[in-house]
Coordinates of C-alpha atoms and ligand atoms in Angstrom, one line a residue:
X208 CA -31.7 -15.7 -2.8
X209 CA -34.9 -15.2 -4.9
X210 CA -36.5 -11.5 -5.3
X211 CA -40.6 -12.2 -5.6
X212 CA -41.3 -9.2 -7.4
X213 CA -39.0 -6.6 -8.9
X214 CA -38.2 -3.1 -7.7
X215 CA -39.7 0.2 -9.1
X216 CA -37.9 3.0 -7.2
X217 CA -36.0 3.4 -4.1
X218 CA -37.5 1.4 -1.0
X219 CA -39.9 -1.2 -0.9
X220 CA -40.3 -4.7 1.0
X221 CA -39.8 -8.3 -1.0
X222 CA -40.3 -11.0 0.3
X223 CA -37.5 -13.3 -0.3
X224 CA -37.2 -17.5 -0.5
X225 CA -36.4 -17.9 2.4
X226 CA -39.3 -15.4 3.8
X227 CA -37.5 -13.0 5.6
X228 CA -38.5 -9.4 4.5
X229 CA -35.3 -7.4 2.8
X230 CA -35.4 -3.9 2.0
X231 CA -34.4 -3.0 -1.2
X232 CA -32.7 0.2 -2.3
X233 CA -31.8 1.4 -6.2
X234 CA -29.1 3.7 -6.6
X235 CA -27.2 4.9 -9.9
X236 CA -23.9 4.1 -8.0
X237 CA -23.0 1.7 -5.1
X238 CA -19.4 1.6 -4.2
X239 CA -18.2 -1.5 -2.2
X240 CA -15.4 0.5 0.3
X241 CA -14.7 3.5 1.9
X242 CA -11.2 4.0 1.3
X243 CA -8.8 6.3 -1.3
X244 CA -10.5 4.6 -4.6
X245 CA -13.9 4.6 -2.6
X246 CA -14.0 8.4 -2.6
X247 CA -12.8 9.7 -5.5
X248 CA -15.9 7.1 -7.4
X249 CA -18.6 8.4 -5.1
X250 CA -17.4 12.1 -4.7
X251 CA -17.8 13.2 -8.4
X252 CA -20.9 10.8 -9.0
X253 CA -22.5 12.7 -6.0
X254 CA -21.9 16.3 -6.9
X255 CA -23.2 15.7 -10.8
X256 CA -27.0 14.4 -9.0
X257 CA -26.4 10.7 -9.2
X258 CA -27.8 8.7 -6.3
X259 CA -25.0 6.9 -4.3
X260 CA -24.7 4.5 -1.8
X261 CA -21.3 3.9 0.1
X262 CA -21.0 0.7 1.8
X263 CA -18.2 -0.5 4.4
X264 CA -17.3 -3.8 6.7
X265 CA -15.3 -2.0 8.9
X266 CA -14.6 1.9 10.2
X267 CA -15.1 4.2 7.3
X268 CA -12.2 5.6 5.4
X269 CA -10.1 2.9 4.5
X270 CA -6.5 1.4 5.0
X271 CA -4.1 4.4 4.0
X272 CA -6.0 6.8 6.0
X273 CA -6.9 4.0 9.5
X274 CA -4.4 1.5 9.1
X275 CA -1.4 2.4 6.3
X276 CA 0.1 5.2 4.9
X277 CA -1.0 8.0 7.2
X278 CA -0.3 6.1 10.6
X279 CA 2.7 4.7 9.5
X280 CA 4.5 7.6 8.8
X281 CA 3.5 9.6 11.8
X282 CA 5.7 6.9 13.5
X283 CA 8.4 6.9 10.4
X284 CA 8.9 10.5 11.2
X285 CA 9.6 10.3 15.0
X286 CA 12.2 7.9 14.0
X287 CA 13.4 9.7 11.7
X288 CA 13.9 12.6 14.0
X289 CA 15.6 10.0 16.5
X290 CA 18.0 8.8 13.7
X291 CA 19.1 12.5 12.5
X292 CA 19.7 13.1 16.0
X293 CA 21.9 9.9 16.2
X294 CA 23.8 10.3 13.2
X295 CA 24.5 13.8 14.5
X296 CA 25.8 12.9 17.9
X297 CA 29.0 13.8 18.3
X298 CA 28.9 16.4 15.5
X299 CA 27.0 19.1 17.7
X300 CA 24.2 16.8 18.5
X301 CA 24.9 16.0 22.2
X302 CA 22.7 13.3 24.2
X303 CA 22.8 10.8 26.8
X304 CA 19.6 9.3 26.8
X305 CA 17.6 9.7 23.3
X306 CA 14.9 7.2 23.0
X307 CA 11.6 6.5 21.6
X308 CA 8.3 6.4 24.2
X309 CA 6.2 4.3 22.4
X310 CA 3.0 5.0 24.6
X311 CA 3.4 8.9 23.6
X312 CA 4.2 7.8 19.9
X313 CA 0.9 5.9 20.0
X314 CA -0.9 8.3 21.5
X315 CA 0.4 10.8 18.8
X316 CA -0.1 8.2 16.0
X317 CA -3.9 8.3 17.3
X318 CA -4.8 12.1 16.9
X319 CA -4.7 11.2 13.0
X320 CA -6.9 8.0 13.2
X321 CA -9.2 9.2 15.8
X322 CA -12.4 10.8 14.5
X323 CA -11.8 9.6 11.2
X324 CA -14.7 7.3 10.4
X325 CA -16.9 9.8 11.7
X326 CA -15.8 12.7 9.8
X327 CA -15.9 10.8 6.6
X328 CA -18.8 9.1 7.2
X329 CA -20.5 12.8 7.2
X330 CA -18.6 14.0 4.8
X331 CA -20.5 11.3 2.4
X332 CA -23.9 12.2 3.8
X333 CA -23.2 16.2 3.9
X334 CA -22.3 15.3 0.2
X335 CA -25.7 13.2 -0.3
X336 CA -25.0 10.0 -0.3
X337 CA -26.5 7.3 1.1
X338 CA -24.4 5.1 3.9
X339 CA -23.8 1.3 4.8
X340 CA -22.7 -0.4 7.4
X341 CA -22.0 -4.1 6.3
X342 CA -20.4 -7.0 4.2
X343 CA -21.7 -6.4 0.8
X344 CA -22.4 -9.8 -1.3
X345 CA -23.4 -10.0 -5.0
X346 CA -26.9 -11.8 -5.8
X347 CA -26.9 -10.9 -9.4
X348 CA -25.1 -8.7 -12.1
X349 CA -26.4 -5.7 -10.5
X350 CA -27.3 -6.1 -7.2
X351 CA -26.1 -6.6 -3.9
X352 CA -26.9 -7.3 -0.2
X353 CA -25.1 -6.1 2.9
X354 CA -25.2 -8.2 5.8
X355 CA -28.0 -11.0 4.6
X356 CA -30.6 -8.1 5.5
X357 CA -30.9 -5.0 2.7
X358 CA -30.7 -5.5 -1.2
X359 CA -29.2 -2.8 -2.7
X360 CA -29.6 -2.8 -7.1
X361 CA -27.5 0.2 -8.6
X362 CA -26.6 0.9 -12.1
X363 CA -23.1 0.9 -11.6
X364 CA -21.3 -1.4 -9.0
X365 CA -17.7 0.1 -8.6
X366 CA -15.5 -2.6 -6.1
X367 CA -13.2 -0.6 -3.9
X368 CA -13.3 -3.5 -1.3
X369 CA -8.6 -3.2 -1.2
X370 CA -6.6 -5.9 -0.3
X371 CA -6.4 -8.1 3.1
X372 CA -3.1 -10.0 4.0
X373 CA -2.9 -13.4 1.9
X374 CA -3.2 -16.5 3.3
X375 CA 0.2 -18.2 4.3
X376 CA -1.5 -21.8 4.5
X377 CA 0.6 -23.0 7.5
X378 CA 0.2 -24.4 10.6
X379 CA -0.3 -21.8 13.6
X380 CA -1.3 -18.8 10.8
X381 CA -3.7 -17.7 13.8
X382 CA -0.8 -16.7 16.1
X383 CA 0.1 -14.2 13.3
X384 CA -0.5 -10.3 13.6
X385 CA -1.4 -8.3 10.8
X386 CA -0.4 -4.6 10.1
X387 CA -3.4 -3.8 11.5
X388 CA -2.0 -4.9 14.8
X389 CA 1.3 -3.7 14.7
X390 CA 0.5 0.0 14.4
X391 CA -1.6 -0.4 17.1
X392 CA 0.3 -2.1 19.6
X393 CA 0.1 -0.3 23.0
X394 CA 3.9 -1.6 24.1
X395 CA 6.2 -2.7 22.4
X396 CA 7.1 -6.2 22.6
X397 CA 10.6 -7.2 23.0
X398 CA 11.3 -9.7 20.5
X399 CA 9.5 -9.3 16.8
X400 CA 9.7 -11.3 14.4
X401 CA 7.9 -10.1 10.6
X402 CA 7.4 -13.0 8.1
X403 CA 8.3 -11.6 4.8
X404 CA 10.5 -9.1 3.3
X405 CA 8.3 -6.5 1.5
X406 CA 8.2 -3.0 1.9
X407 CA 5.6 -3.4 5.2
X408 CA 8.0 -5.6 6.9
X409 CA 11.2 -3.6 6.5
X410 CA 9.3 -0.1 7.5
X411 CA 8.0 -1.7 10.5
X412 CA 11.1 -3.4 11.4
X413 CA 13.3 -0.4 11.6
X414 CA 10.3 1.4 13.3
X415 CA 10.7 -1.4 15.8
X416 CA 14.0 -1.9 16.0
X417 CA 14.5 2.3 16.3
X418 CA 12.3 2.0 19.3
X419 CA 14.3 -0.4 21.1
X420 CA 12.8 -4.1 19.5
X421 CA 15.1 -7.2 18.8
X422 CA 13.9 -7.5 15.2
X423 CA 13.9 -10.3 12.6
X424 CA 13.0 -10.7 9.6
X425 CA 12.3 -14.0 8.0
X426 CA 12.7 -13.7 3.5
X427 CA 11.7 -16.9 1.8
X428 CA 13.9 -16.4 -1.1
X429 CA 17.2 -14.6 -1.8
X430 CA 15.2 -11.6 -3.3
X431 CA 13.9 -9.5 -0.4
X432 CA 12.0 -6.1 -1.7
X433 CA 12.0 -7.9 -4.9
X434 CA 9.7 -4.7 -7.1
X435 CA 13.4 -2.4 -6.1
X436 CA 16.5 -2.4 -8.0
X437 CA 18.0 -5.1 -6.5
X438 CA 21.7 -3.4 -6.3
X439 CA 20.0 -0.3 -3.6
X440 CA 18.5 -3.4 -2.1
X441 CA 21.4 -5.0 -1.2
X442 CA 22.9 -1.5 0.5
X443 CA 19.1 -1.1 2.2
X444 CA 20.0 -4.6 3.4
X445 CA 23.5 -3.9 4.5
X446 CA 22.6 -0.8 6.5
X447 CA 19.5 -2.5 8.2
X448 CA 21.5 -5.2 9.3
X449 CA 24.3 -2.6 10.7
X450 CA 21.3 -1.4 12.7
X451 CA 20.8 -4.5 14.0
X452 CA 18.0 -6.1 12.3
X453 CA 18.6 -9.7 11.6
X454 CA 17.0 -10.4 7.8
X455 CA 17.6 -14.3 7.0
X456 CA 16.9 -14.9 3.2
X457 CA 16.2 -18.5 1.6
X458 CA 14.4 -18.9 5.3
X459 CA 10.5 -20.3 4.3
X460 CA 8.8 -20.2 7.4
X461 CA 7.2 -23.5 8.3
X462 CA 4.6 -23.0 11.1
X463 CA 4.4 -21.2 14.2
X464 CA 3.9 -22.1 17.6
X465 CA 2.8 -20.7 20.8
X466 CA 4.8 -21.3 23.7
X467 CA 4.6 -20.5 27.7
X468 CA 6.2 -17.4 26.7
X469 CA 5.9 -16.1 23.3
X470 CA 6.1 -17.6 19.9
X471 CA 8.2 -20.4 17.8
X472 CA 8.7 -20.0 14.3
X473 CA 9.7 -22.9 12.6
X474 CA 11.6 -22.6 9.2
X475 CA 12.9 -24.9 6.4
X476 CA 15.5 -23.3 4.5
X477 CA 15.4 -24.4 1.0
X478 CA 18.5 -26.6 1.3
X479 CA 15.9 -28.7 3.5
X480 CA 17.8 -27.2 7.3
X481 CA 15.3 -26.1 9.8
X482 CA 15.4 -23.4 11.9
X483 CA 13.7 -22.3 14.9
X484 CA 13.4 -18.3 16.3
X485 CA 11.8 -17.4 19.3
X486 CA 9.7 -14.2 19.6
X487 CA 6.6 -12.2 21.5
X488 CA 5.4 -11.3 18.4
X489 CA 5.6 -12.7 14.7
X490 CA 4.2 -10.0 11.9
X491 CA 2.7 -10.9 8.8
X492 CA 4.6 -8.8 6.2
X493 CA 4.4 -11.7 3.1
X494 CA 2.1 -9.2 0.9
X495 CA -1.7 -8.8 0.2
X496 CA -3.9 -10.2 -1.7
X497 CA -7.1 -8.2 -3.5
X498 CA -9.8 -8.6 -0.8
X499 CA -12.7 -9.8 -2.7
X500 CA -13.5 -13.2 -1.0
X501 CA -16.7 -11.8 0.7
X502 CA -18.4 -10.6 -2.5
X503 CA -19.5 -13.8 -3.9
X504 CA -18.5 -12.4 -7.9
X505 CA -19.1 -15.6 -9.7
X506 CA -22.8 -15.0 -8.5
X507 CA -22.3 -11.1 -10.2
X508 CA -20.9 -12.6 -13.1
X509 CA -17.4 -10.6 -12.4
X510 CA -14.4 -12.6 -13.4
X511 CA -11.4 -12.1 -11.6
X512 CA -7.6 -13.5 -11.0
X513 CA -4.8 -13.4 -8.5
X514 CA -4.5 -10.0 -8.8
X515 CA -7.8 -8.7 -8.2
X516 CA -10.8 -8.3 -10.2
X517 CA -10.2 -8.4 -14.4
X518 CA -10.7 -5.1 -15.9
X519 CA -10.7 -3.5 -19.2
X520 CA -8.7 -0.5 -19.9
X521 CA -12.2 1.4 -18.7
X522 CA -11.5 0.2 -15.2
X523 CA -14.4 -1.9 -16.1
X524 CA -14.8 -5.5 -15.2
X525 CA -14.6 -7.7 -18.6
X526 CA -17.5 -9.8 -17.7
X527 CA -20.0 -7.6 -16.2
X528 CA -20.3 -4.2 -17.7
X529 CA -22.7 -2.6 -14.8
X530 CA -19.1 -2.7 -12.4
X531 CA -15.9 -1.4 -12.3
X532 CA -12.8 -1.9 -9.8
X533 CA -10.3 0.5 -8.3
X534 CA -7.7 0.8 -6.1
X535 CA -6.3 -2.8 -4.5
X536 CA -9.4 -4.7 -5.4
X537 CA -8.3 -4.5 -9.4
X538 CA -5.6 -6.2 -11.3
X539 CA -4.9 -3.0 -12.8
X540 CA -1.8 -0.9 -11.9
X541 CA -0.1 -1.1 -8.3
X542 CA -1.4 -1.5 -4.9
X543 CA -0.6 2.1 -3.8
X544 CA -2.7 4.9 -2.6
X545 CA -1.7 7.8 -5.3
X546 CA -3.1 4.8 -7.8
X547 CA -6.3 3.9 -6.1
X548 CA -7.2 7.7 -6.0
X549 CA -6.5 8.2 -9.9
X550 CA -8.6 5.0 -10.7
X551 CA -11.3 6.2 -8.5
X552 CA -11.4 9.7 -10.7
X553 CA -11.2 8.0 -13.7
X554 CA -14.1 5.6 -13.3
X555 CA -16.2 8.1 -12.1
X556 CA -15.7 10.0 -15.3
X557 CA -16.6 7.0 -16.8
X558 CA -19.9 6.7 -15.2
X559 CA -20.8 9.9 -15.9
X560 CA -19.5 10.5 -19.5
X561 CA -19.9 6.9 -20.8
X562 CA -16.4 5.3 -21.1
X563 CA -14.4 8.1 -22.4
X564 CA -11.3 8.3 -19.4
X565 CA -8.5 5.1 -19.8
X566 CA -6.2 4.1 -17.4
X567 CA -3.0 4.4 -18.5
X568 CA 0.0 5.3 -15.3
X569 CA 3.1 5.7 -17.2
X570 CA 4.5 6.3 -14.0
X571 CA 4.3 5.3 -10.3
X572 CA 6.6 5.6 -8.0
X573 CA 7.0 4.0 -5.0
X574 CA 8.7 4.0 -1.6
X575 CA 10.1 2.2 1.0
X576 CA 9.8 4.1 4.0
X577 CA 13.0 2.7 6.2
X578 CA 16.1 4.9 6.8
X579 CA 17.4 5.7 4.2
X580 CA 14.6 5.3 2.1
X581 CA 14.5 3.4 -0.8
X582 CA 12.1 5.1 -3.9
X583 CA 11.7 3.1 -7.6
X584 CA 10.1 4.9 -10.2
X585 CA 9.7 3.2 -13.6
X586 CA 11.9 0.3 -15.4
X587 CA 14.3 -1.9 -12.7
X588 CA 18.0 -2.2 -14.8
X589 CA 16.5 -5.9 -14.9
X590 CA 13.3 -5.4 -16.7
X591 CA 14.7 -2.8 -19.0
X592 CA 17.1 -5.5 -20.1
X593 CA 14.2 -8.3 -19.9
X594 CA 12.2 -5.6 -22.8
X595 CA 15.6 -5.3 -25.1
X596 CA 16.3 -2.4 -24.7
X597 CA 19.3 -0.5 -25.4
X598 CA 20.3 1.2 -22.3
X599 CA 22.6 3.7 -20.0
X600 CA 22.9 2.7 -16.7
X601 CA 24.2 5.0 -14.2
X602 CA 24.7 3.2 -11.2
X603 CA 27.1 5.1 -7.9
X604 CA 27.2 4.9 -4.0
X605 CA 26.8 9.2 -3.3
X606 CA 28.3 8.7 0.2
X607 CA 30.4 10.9 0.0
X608 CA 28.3 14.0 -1.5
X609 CA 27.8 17.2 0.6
X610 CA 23.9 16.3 0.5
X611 CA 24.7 13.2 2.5
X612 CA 27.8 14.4 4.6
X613 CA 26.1 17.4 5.5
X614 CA 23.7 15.1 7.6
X615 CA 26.4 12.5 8.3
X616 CA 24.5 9.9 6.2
X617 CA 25.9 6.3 6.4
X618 CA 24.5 5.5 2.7
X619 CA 23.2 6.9 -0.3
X620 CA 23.2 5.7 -3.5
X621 CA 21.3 5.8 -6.8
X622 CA 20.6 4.1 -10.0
X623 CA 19.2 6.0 -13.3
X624 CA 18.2 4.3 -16.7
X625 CA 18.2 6.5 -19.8
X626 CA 17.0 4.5 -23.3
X627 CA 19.4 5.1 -25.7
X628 CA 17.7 4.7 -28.7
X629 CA 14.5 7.5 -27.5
X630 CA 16.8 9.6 -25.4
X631 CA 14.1 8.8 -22.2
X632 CA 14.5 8.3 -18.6
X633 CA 12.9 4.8 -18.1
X634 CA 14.0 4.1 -14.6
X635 CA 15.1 6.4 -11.4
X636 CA 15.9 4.8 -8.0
X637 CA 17.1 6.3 -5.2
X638 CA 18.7 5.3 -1.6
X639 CA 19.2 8.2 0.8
X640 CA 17.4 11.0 2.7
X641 CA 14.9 12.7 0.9
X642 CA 14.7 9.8 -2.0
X643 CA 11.0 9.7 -1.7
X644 CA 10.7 13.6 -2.5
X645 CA 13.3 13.5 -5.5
X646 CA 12.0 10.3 -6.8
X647 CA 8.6 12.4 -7.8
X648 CA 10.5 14.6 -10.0
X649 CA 12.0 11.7 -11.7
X650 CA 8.2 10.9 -11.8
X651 CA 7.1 14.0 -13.2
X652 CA 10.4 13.2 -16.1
X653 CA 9.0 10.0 -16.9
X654 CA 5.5 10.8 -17.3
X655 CA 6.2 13.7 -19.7
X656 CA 9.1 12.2 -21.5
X657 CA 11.4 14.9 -20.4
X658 CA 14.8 14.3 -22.1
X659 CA 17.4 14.2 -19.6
X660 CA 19.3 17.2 -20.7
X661 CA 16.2 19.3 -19.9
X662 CA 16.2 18.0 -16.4
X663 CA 19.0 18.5 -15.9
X664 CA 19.3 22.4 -17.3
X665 CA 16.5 22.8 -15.0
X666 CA 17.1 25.2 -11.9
X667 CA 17.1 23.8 -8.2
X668 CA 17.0 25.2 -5.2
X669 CA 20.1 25.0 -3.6
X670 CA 21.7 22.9 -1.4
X671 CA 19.0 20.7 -1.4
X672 CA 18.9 16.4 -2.6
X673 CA 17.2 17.5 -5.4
X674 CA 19.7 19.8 -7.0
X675 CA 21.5 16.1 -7.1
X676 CA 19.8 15.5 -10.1
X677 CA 21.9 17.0 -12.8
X678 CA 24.3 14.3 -11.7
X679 CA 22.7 11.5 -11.6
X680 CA 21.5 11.5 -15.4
Ligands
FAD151 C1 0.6 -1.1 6.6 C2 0.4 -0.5 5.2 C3 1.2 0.6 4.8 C4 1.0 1.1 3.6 N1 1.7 2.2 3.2 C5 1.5 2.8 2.0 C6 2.3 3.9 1.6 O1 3.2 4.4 2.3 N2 2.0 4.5 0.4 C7 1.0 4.0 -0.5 O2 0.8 4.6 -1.5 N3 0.3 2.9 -0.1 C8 0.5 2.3 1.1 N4 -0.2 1.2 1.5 C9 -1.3 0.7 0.5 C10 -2.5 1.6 0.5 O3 -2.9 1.7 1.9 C11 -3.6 1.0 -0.4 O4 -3.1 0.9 -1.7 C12 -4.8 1.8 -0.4 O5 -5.3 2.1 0.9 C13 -5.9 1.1 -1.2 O6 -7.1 1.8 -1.1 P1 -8.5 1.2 -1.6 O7 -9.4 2.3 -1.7 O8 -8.2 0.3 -2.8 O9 -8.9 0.1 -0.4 P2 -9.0 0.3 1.1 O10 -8.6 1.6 1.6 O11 -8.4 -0.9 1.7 O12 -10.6 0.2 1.4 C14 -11.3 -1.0 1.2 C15 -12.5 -1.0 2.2 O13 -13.5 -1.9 1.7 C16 -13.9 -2.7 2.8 N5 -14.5 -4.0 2.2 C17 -13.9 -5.0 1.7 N6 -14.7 -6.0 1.3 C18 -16.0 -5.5 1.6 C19 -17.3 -6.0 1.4 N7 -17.5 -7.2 0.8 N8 -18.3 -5.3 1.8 C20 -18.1 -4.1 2.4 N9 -16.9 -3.5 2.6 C21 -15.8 -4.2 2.2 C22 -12.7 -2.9 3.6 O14 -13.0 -3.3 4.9 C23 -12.0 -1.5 3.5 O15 -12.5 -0.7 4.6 C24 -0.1 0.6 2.7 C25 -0.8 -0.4 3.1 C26 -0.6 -1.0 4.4 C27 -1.5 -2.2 4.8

């Protein structure tokens, strides 16, 4: 797309190759997304007088807040009240019929999404920004038009465009639901079957199992949750099964098919047997992908890879200084929420101060939300062995603890990693109720190099999970 004659301020009409008329708009700041990484760029940018555009695809406000974090643990926590109440039965918990109405759940679930794009759609313009509704594409290093029909040519380009589910490349892929889908399914169907074991696939499936679901899931390799210490894994596994999840590992899934009644899922194990499983439903849970198809970045001169758009320790692409990438969208640091909202912050400092703020996350924790939760926070055993280094691994099932007997817990269990040679926590990872608040003090420990001892002289409110702590260091 050629530009006849160049801009001098804000809007003006060009006419184009192809003669349409496009409006063109300059701004210092255009952000591609809406979400987490989105809004902590445009926010700061804003309120210091620079001229920002927001642009979005789909509903304003991004996956964590419409279609991840936030919805998902609205249901999470109903079945986490259901499975307390379980465990308990019989220890002054008395029930006949406890279950899980998934049309109320939903309807609960909604009062968080609901009203969402609107209220941060005006929160952008009460806050002076300028919004989009459209698919942005690059036409050069520092423009970009949304929807074939506006150019918009900013000073800074910052890509918060997040991740989409990658493609699986096999036959009957359509039939497939996303996450999307699955947290906004209106019943429940009876038979589900989620392709991949990642974290989105086992929260779901004990979601769906919890609420009454015959629930598979299908793991291509013998390594299912493979980013979690592999030894809580195999207990998370253990105890998902008891619940009645079926997870086949070494199971690649071949194709799908649609039947008169549901769905066939084809799979050839890696010994070359095939397999079939019948379902109403098969979930794709086999990971995302940075979602930057749509942006044409060869044509903005912004070099990327598989995992997302290649950036300097500036958050700044390597190729084209004008942008930057946050949040899913660049291969810096993990595809989590807390992450994309610290990169957001940090390139916005960097717009505004010149590139002064680096990147540097010395520790994210992370969790997966089944019951018990799993939470990983620094180094696996693995990889602390894979960097040499000289290590104390403490490593027990906590069964039998009052913090897990007190709630009639079927497992807990925890793994620490202390290097030996600096006296530092390098790993914490945790199985059991509560993990994912204790693991952020283990965060905290990381992140300031707190020597174990001190953690463990610390005081802790008592009897909670966390005043665990001083034994399991
Ligand atoms: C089911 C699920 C559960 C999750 N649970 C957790 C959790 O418990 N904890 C956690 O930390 N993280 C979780 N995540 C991950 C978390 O949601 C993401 O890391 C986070 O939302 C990323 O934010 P972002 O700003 O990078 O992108 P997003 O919030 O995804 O925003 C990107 C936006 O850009 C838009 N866009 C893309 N391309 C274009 C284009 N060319 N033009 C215009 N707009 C475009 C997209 O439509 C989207 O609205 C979960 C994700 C999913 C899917």
């Amino acid at each position: 797309m050629k530009v006849y004659h160049s801009t001098k301020n804000c809007t003006e009409m060009h006419f184009v190759r192809n003669e349409e008329i496009m409006n063109t708009e300059t701004f210092d700041v255009l952000v591609v997304g809406t979400g987490a990484s989105a809004k902590s760029v445009a926010y700061p940018c804003a309120a210091k007088g620079l001229r920002v555009a927001v642009v979005d695809n789909r509903p304003f406000g991004g996956t964590c807040e419409l279609r991840g974090c936030d919805p998902k643990k609205v249901l999470v926590g109903v079945t986490e009240a259901l499975a307390l109440a379980a465990q308990l039965q019989g220890k002054g918990v008395q029930f006949s019929d406890l279950h899980i109405d998934w049309s109320a759940l939903m309807q609960f679930k909604q009062t968080f999404v609901q009203g969402v794009p609107e209220s941060v759609e005006k929160g952008f313009k009460d806050a002076g920004m300028q919004t989009f509704h459209g698919t942005a594409r690059f036409v050069d290093n520092t423009s970009v038009v949304i929807n074939e029909d506006i150019k918009i040519t900013a000073k800074h380009i910052a890509i918060a465009s997040g991740a989409t589910p990658v493609k699986l490349g096999i036959p009957g892929e359509d039939y497939l639901a996303i996450s999307d889908d699955f947290l906004d399914l209106a019943t429940l169907p009876k038979r589900i079957i989620f392709i991949g074991g990642g974290y989105i696939s086992f929260e779901f499936a004990h979601i769906a199992r919890r609420a009454g679901a015959e629930v598979t899931i299908l793991h291509r390799s013998n390594e299912p949750l493979k980013e979690f210490d592999q030894d809580l894994v195999a207990k998370l596994i253990d105890a998902t099964r008891k619940l009645g999840i079926k997870v086949q590992v070494n199971t690649p899934v071949a194709g799908i098919e649609k039947t008169a009644t549901g769905f066939t899922v084809h799979t050839t194990a890696n010994d070359g047997s095939k397999k079939l499983y019948e379902a109403d439903l098969v979930v794709h849970g086999a990971g995302r992908v940075p979602n930057l198809a749509a942006l044409d970045l060869t044509t903005g001169n912004v070099a990327s890879g598989k995992k997302g758009v290649t950036v300097n320790a500036y958050l700044q692409s390597t190729t084209n200084p004008s942008v930057y990438a946050v949040g899913d969208a660049s291969a810096y640091g993990l595809p989590l929420t807390p992450v994309a909202g610290k990169e957001g912050d940090i390139v916005a400092r960097n717009i505004l101060n010149g590139n002064t703020a680096k990147a540097d996350f010395k520790a994210t924790p992370s969790v997966v939300y089944t019951i018990p939760p799993l939470a990983t926070v620094g180094l696996t055993e693995q990889q602390a062995k894979e960097q040499d280094l000289d290590i104390t691994v403490k490593f027990a099932d906590s069964t039998s603890w009052y913090s897990s007997r007190r709630i009639n817990e079927e497992v807990s269990a925890y793994k620490t990693i202390v290097d030996k040679q600096t006296n530092a926590i390098v790993g914490a990872h945790l199985l059991g109720h509560n993990a994912e608040e204790v693991i952020n003090i283990f965060a905290l420990a990381i992140a300031y190099r707190l020597p174990p001892a001190e953690v463990q002289s610390a005081l802790y409110s008592y009897p909670t999970k966390s005043s665990d702590i001083s034994y399991l260091l």
